[in-house]
Amino acid sequence: MGLESLLKQDGYFTTKVDALIAWARKSSVWPMPMGISCCAIEMMAAGDPKYDIARFGSEVMRFTPRQCDLMIVAGTVTYKMAPVVRKIYDQMPDPKWVIAMGACTASGGIYRTYSVVQGIDQFLPVDCYLAGCPPRPDNLLNALIMIQDKIGRTKAAEFKNAKPPELELTQRN
Amino acid sequence: MDLKEHVVQKLKEHFPGTNFETTDYRDELTIKFPKEVVVDVCSFLKFDPDLEFSFCEDVTAIDWAKRKDRFTIVYQIYSFKNNFRLRLKADVDESDCKIDSVTSVWKTANWQEREVYDMYGISFNNHPDLRRMYMPEDFEYHPLRKDFPLMGIPGSIPLPKK
Ligand code: SF4
């Protein structure tokens, strides 16, 4: 951004709060690696030095949803797994985004059967669908860039009064 | 004497009144018997010192849809001592959809019988823990039956609210 050269001239610059917050948010998207099956391997590959997701500030894969901004659902979501995915999503603090990685999460993919949810958008709001079985790691990085664009366009105030999700108190065994 | 003939002969000697049907296809021996004797036959095969079929590799079932005895239970067993595999079969009809559990003979049969119960709805007498294996506990259908639609029954498994 050439910030340093700016600071050398005057010592200050003007911007909008929205722009500043969006810039900070989109440069440090912490993913929740929801790796359920084979797509997770490509998600892991995106974190290795060859593809290096750290270039986009997203190398901090958190295994607790409380510290995450972005859920990467990588793998086949069965009906039995769906409440678990939803429960983890509900625990993530706002604002949050979801990538549906791979054909399985987007549409059920090759599993056109009674046990697999035919598209996770039936129970989750999805921001970005990723084609491929599995998608290549660069494709995941592409989705991350698209999410960053989307974050850059959101206003900070939009999330101020976001309602907490309704808690479902009954637990299925 | 060939081991296959030996197994069949021993069984016939030990269970004189029982009707055993044997098939030998592609060098694989299959023995079919009425479901009432399943535990006796299995424990004989396991504990006989010559045979020692000590490993139950799989328990599964076949749904013949419209046949009179609708289901066939299949046991794949193995003898380390003789390096020999044997397939056992027993018919179960839908009107009396039960068979005795062989968990008392092979402990591994426990989960495999649970799987058969989950997928085909055949229940096992004297099973220590007959719960569903894969599907949710309150699911009402049995997915591997031929009359179950491939895409399932809409609304039978609830999804979380969006
Ligand atoms: S989309 Fe393909 S690679 Fe990804 S989870 Fe489904 S089957 Fe596996």
Coordinates of C-alpha atoms and ligand atoms in Angstrom, one line a residue:
Chain A
M1 CA 0.0 0.0 0.0
G2 CA 3.0 2.3 0.2
L3 CA 2.0 3.3 3.7
E4 CA 5.6 3.9 4.8
S5 CA 6.2 6.5 2.1
L6 CA 3.0 8.2 3.1
L7 CA 4.0 8.3 6.7
K8 CA 7.4 9.8 5.8
Q9 CA 5.7 12.8 4.1
D10 CA 3.1 14.0 6.6
G11 CA 2.9 11.5 9.4
Y12 CA -0.8 10.9 8.9
F13 CA -3.4 9.9 6.4
T14 CA -7.2 10.1 6.1
T15 CA -9.5 7.2 5.4
K16 CA -12.9 5.9 6.3
V17 CA -13.4 3.7 9.3
D18 CA -15.3 1.2 7.2
A19 CA -12.4 0.9 4.8
L20 CA -9.9 0.6 7.6
I21 CA -11.8 -2.1 9.4
A22 CA -12.5 -4.0 6.2
W23 CA -8.9 -3.8 5.3
A24 CA -7.9 -5.3 8.7
R25 CA -10.6 -8.0 8.5
K26 CA -9.9 -9.2 5.0
S27 CA -6.1 -9.4 5.6
S28 CA -6.5 -11.7 8.5
V29 CA -9.3 -14.2 7.8
W30 CA -8.8 -17.0 10.2
P31 CA -10.3 -20.2 8.8
M32 CA -12.1 -23.0 10.6
P33 CA -11.0 -26.1 8.8
M34 CA -14.2 -28.2 8.7
G35 CA -12.4 -31.1 7.0
I36 CA -14.9 -33.9 6.8
S37 CA -13.5 -36.0 3.9
C38 CA -11.2 -36.1 0.9
C39 CA -11.4 -32.4 0.1
A40 CA -9.7 -31.7 3.4
I41 CA -6.4 -33.0 2.0
E42 CA -6.4 -30.3 -0.7
M43 CA -7.3 -27.8 2.0
M44 CA -4.2 -28.9 4.0
A45 CA -2.2 -28.7 0.8
A46 CA -3.3 -25.0 0.5
G47 CA -1.6 -24.5 3.9
D48 CA 1.8 -26.0 2.9
P49 CA 4.8 -23.9 1.6
K50 CA 4.1 -24.6 -2.1
Y51 CA 0.7 -22.9 -2.1
D52 CA 1.2 -21.0 1.1
I53 CA -2.1 -19.6 2.3
A54 CA 0.0 -17.4 4.7
R55 CA 0.4 -15.0 1.8
F56 CA -3.2 -14.0 2.3
G57 CA -3.0 -13.8 6.0
S58 CA -5.1 -17.0 6.6
E59 CA -2.5 -19.5 7.8
V60 CA -3.9 -19.5 11.3
M61 CA -6.2 -22.5 11.1
R62 CA -8.1 -22.5 14.3
F63 CA -9.6 -25.7 15.7
T64 CA -11.9 -23.8 17.9
P65 CA -14.8 -22.1 16.2
R66 CA -14.7 -19.2 18.7
Q67 CA -11.6 -17.7 17.0
C68 CA -12.6 -18.1 13.4
D69 CA -14.1 -15.9 10.7
L70 CA -14.3 -18.3 7.8
M71 CA -15.6 -21.8 7.8
I72 CA -14.2 -24.0 5.0
V73 CA -16.6 -26.9 4.7
A74 CA -14.4 -29.4 2.9
G75 CA -16.0 -32.8 2.4
T76 CA -19.1 -34.8 2.2
V77 CA -21.8 -33.7 4.7
T78 CA -24.1 -36.5 5.7
Y79 CA -27.5 -36.0 7.3
K80 CA -26.0 -37.3 10.6
M81 CA -23.1 -34.8 10.4
A82 CA -25.2 -31.7 9.4
P83 CA -26.3 -30.8 13.0
V84 CA -22.6 -30.9 14.0
V85 CA -21.5 -28.6 11.2
R86 CA -24.4 -26.2 12.1
K87 CA -23.5 -26.3 15.8
I88 CA -19.9 -25.3 15.0
Y89 CA -21.0 -22.6 12.6
D90 CA -23.3 -21.2 15.3
Q91 CA -20.4 -21.0 17.7
M92 CA -18.4 -18.7 15.4
P93 CA -18.6 -15.0 16.3
D94 CA -20.0 -12.6 13.8
P95 CA -19.1 -11.6 11.2
K96 CA -18.5 -14.9 9.5
W97 CA -18.3 -16.4 6.1
V98 CA -18.6 -19.9 4.6
I99 CA -16.9 -21.5 1.7
A100 CA -18.5 -24.7 0.3
M101 CA -15.5 -26.5 -0.9
G102 CA -16.0 -29.2 -3.5
A103 CA -18.8 -30.8 -5.4
C104 CA -20.1 -32.7 -2.3
T105 CA -20.8 -29.6 -0.2
A106 CA -22.2 -27.7 -3.1
S107 CA -24.6 -30.3 -4.4
G108 CA -24.0 -33.7 -2.9
G109 CA -21.5 -34.4 -5.7
I110 CA -21.1 -38.1 -6.6
Y111 CA -23.1 -39.1 -3.6
R112 CA -26.6 -38.9 -4.9
T113 CA -28.0 -41.0 -2.1
Y114 CA -30.3 -41.0 0.9
S115 CA -27.5 -40.3 3.4
V116 CA -25.8 -37.2 2.0
V117 CA -27.2 -33.7 2.2
Q118 CA -27.6 -32.5 -1.4
G119 CA -25.9 -29.2 -0.9
I120 CA -25.1 -27.6 2.5
D121 CA -27.0 -24.4 1.6
Q122 CA -30.0 -26.3 2.8
F123 CA -28.9 -25.6 6.4
L124 CA -26.0 -23.0 6.1
P125 CA -25.7 -19.7 4.4
V126 CA -22.9 -20.1 1.8
D127 CA -20.8 -17.2 0.5
C128 CA -18.7 -19.1 -2.1
Y129 CA -19.1 -22.4 -3.9
L130 CA -16.0 -24.0 -5.1
A131 CA -16.2 -26.4 -8.1
G132 CA -14.1 -29.5 -8.4
C133 CA -13.7 -33.0 -7.0
P134 CA -11.5 -32.1 -5.2
P135 CA -10.8 -28.4 -6.1
R136 CA -7.1 -27.7 -6.5
P137 CA -5.4 -25.7 -3.7
D138 CA -5.1 -22.7 -6.0
N139 CA -8.8 -22.9 -6.5
L140 CA -9.3 -22.6 -2.8
L141 CA -7.0 -19.6 -2.7
N142 CA -9.1 -18.1 -5.5
A143 CA -12.2 -18.6 -3.3
L144 CA -10.3 -16.9 -0.4
I145 CA -9.6 -13.9 -2.6
M146 CA -13.2 -13.7 -3.6
I147 CA -14.2 -13.8 0.1
Q148 CA -11.7 -11.1 0.8
D149 CA -13.3 -9.0 -1.9
K150 CA -16.6 -9.6 -0.3
I151 CA -15.3 -8.6 3.1
G152 CA -13.8 -5.5 1.6
R153 CA -17.3 -4.5 0.3
T154 CA -19.1 -5.0 3.7
K155 CA -19.7 -2.1 6.0
A156 CA -18.6 -2.5 9.6
A157 CA -22.0 -1.3 10.9
E158 CA -23.8 -4.1 9.2
F159 CA -22.8 -6.5 11.9
K160 CA -23.4 -4.2 14.8
N161 CA -26.8 -5.6 15.8
A162 CA -26.6 -9.0 14.3
K163 CA -29.0 -11.2 16.3
P164 CA -27.5 -14.2 18.0
P165 CA -28.8 -17.4 16.5
E166 CA -31.7 -19.1 18.1
L167 CA -30.3 -21.8 20.4
E168 CA -31.6 -25.3 19.9
L169 CA -31.7 -26.9 23.3
T170 CA -32.7 -30.3 22.4
Q171 CA -29.9 -32.6 21.5
R172 CA -30.1 -35.5 19.1
N173 CA -28.2 -38.5 20.2
Chain B
M1 CA -8.9 -86.0 1.8
D2 CA -9.6 -82.6 0.4
L3 CA -10.3 -80.1 3.1
K4 CA -13.7 -79.1 1.6
E5 CA -15.0 -82.6 1.7
H6 CA -13.6 -82.9 5.1
V7 CA -15.5 -79.9 6.4
V8 CA -18.8 -81.0 4.9
Q9 CA -18.4 -84.6 6.1
K10 CA -17.6 -83.5 9.6
L11 CA -20.7 -81.2 9.7
K12 CA -22.9 -84.0 8.4
E13 CA -21.6 -86.4 11.0
H14 CA -22.1 -84.0 13.8
F15 CA -25.5 -82.8 12.8
P16 CA -27.2 -85.9 11.4
G17 CA -30.7 -84.6 11.1
T18 CA -29.9 -81.2 9.5
N19 CA -30.2 -80.4 5.9
F20 CA -26.9 -78.9 4.6
E21 CA -26.8 -77.6 1.0
T22 CA -23.3 -77.2 -0.3
T23 CA -22.1 -75.2 -3.4
D24 CA -18.6 -75.2 -4.7
Y25 CA -18.2 -72.3 -7.1
R26 CA -14.9 -71.0 -8.4
D27 CA -13.1 -73.0 -5.7
E28 CA -15.1 -71.3 -2.9
L29 CA -17.2 -73.5 -0.6
T30 CA -20.6 -72.3 0.5
I31 CA -22.7 -74.2 3.0
K32 CA -26.4 -73.4 3.5
F33 CA -28.4 -74.5 6.5
P34 CA -31.7 -73.7 8.3
K35 CA -31.4 -70.7 10.5
E36 CA -32.4 -72.6 13.7
V37 CA -29.0 -74.3 14.0
V38 CA -26.8 -71.3 13.2
V39 CA -25.2 -71.0 16.7
D40 CA -24.6 -74.7 17.0
V41 CA -23.0 -74.9 13.5
C42 CA -20.9 -71.9 14.1
S43 CA -19.5 -72.9 17.4
F44 CA -18.8 -76.4 16.1
L45 CA -16.8 -74.9 13.2
K46 CA -14.9 -72.6 15.6
F47 CA -14.1 -75.0 18.3
D48 CA -13.5 -78.2 16.5
P49 CA -9.7 -78.8 16.8
D50 CA -9.3 -79.8 13.1
L51 CA -11.2 -76.8 11.7
E52 CA -10.7 -73.8 14.0
F53 CA -12.6 -71.2 12.0
S54 CA -11.5 -68.7 14.6
F55 CA -12.1 -65.5 12.5
C56 CA -15.4 -64.1 11.4
E57 CA -14.5 -61.8 8.6
D58 CA -18.0 -60.5 7.7
V59 CA -21.7 -60.8 8.4
T60 CA -23.9 -59.4 5.8
A61 CA -27.3 -60.1 4.1
I62 CA -29.0 -60.3 0.7
D63 CA -32.4 -58.9 0.0
W64 CA -34.1 -61.0 -2.7
A65 CA -37.1 -58.6 -2.8
K66 CA -39.9 -61.0 -4.0
R67 CA -38.6 -64.4 -3.1
K68 CA -40.4 -66.4 -0.5
D69 CA -37.6 -66.4 2.0
R70 CA -36.8 -62.8 1.5
F71 CA -33.4 -62.5 3.1
T72 CA -30.3 -64.5 3.2
I73 CA -27.7 -63.9 5.9
V74 CA -24.1 -64.5 4.9
Y75 CA -21.2 -65.3 7.1
Q76 CA -17.7 -65.2 5.8
I77 CA -15.4 -67.1 8.1
Y78 CA -11.7 -68.0 8.0
S79 CA -9.5 -70.6 9.5
F80 CA -5.9 -69.5 10.2
K81 CA -4.9 -73.1 11.0
N82 CA -5.9 -74.4 7.5
N83 CA -5.7 -71.1 5.6
F84 CA -9.2 -71.8 4.4
R85 CA -12.2 -69.5 3.8
L86 CA -15.8 -70.7 4.1
R87 CA -19.1 -69.0 3.4
L88 CA -22.2 -69.9 5.5
K89 CA -25.7 -68.9 4.5
A90 CA -29.1 -69.1 6.2
D91 CA -32.5 -67.9 4.9
V92 CA -34.7 -65.6 6.9
D93 CA -38.3 -64.8 5.9
E94 CA -39.8 -61.4 6.3
S95 CA -42.7 -62.8 8.4
D96 CA -40.2 -64.0 11.1
C97 CA -37.4 -61.5 10.6
K98 CA -35.1 -62.8 13.3
I99 CA -32.1 -65.0 13.6
D100 CA -29.9 -66.0 16.5
S101 CA -26.9 -63.9 17.1
V102 CA -23.5 -65.5 16.8
T103 CA -21.8 -62.9 19.0
S104 CA -21.4 -65.7 21.6
V105 CA -19.1 -67.5 19.2
W106 CA -17.3 -64.6 17.5
K107 CA -17.1 -61.2 19.3
T108 CA -16.5 -59.4 16.0
A109 CA -20.0 -60.3 14.8
N110 CA -21.3 -57.7 17.2
W111 CA -21.0 -54.6 15.0
Q112 CA -21.5 -56.5 11.8
E113 CA -24.8 -57.8 13.0
R114 CA -25.7 -54.3 14.1
E115 CA -25.0 -53.1 10.6
V116 CA -27.2 -55.8 9.1
Y117 CA -29.9 -54.8 11.6
D118 CA -29.5 -51.2 10.6
M119 CA -29.5 -51.8 6.8
Y120 CA -31.9 -54.7 6.4
G121 CA -34.1 -54.6 9.6
I122 CA -33.3 -58.2 10.5
S123 CA -33.1 -58.5 14.3
F124 CA -30.7 -60.8 16.1
N125 CA -31.9 -62.8 19.2
N126 CA -29.6 -62.6 22.2
H127 CA -27.5 -59.7 20.7
P128 CA -25.9 -57.8 23.6
D129 CA -26.3 -54.3 22.1
L130 CA -28.6 -54.2 19.1
R131 CA -28.6 -50.5 18.1
R132 CA -28.4 -48.9 14.7
M133 CA -24.9 -48.7 13.3
Y134 CA -24.9 -45.8 10.8
M135 CA -28.3 -44.2 10.6
P136 CA -29.8 -42.0 13.4
E137 CA -31.4 -43.9 16.2
D138 CA -34.9 -42.6 15.5
F139 CA -34.7 -43.4 11.7
E140 CA -37.6 -45.7 10.8
Y141 CA -36.5 -47.3 7.6
H142 CA -33.8 -49.8 6.4
P143 CA -31.9 -48.3 3.5
L144 CA -30.5 -51.5 1.9
R145 CA -33.9 -53.1 1.4
K146 CA -34.8 -53.2 -2.2
D147 CA -38.0 -51.2 -1.6
F148 CA -36.2 -48.3 -0.1
P149 CA -35.9 -45.4 -2.7
L150 CA -32.3 -44.4 -3.5
M151 CA -32.8 -40.8 -2.6
G152 CA -34.4 -41.7 0.7
I153 CA -37.7 -40.6 2.1
P154 CA -38.0 -36.8 2.1
G155 CA -38.2 -35.4 5.6
S156 CA -37.3 -38.6 7.4
I157 CA -34.0 -37.2 8.7
P158 CA -34.4 -33.6 10.0
L159 CA -31.9 -31.0 9.0
P160 CA -30.9 -28.0 11.3
K161 CA -32.8 -24.8 10.7
K162 CA -31.1 -22.4 8.3
Ligands
SF4_1 S1 -16.0 -33.2 -3.7 FE1 -14.8 -35.0 -4.3 S2 -12.8 -34.7 -3.2 FE2 -14.3 -33.4 -2.2 S3 -15.2 -34.5 -0.5 FE3 -16.5 -34.8 -2.3 S4 -15.8 -36.7 -3.2 FE4 -14.2 -35.9 -1.9

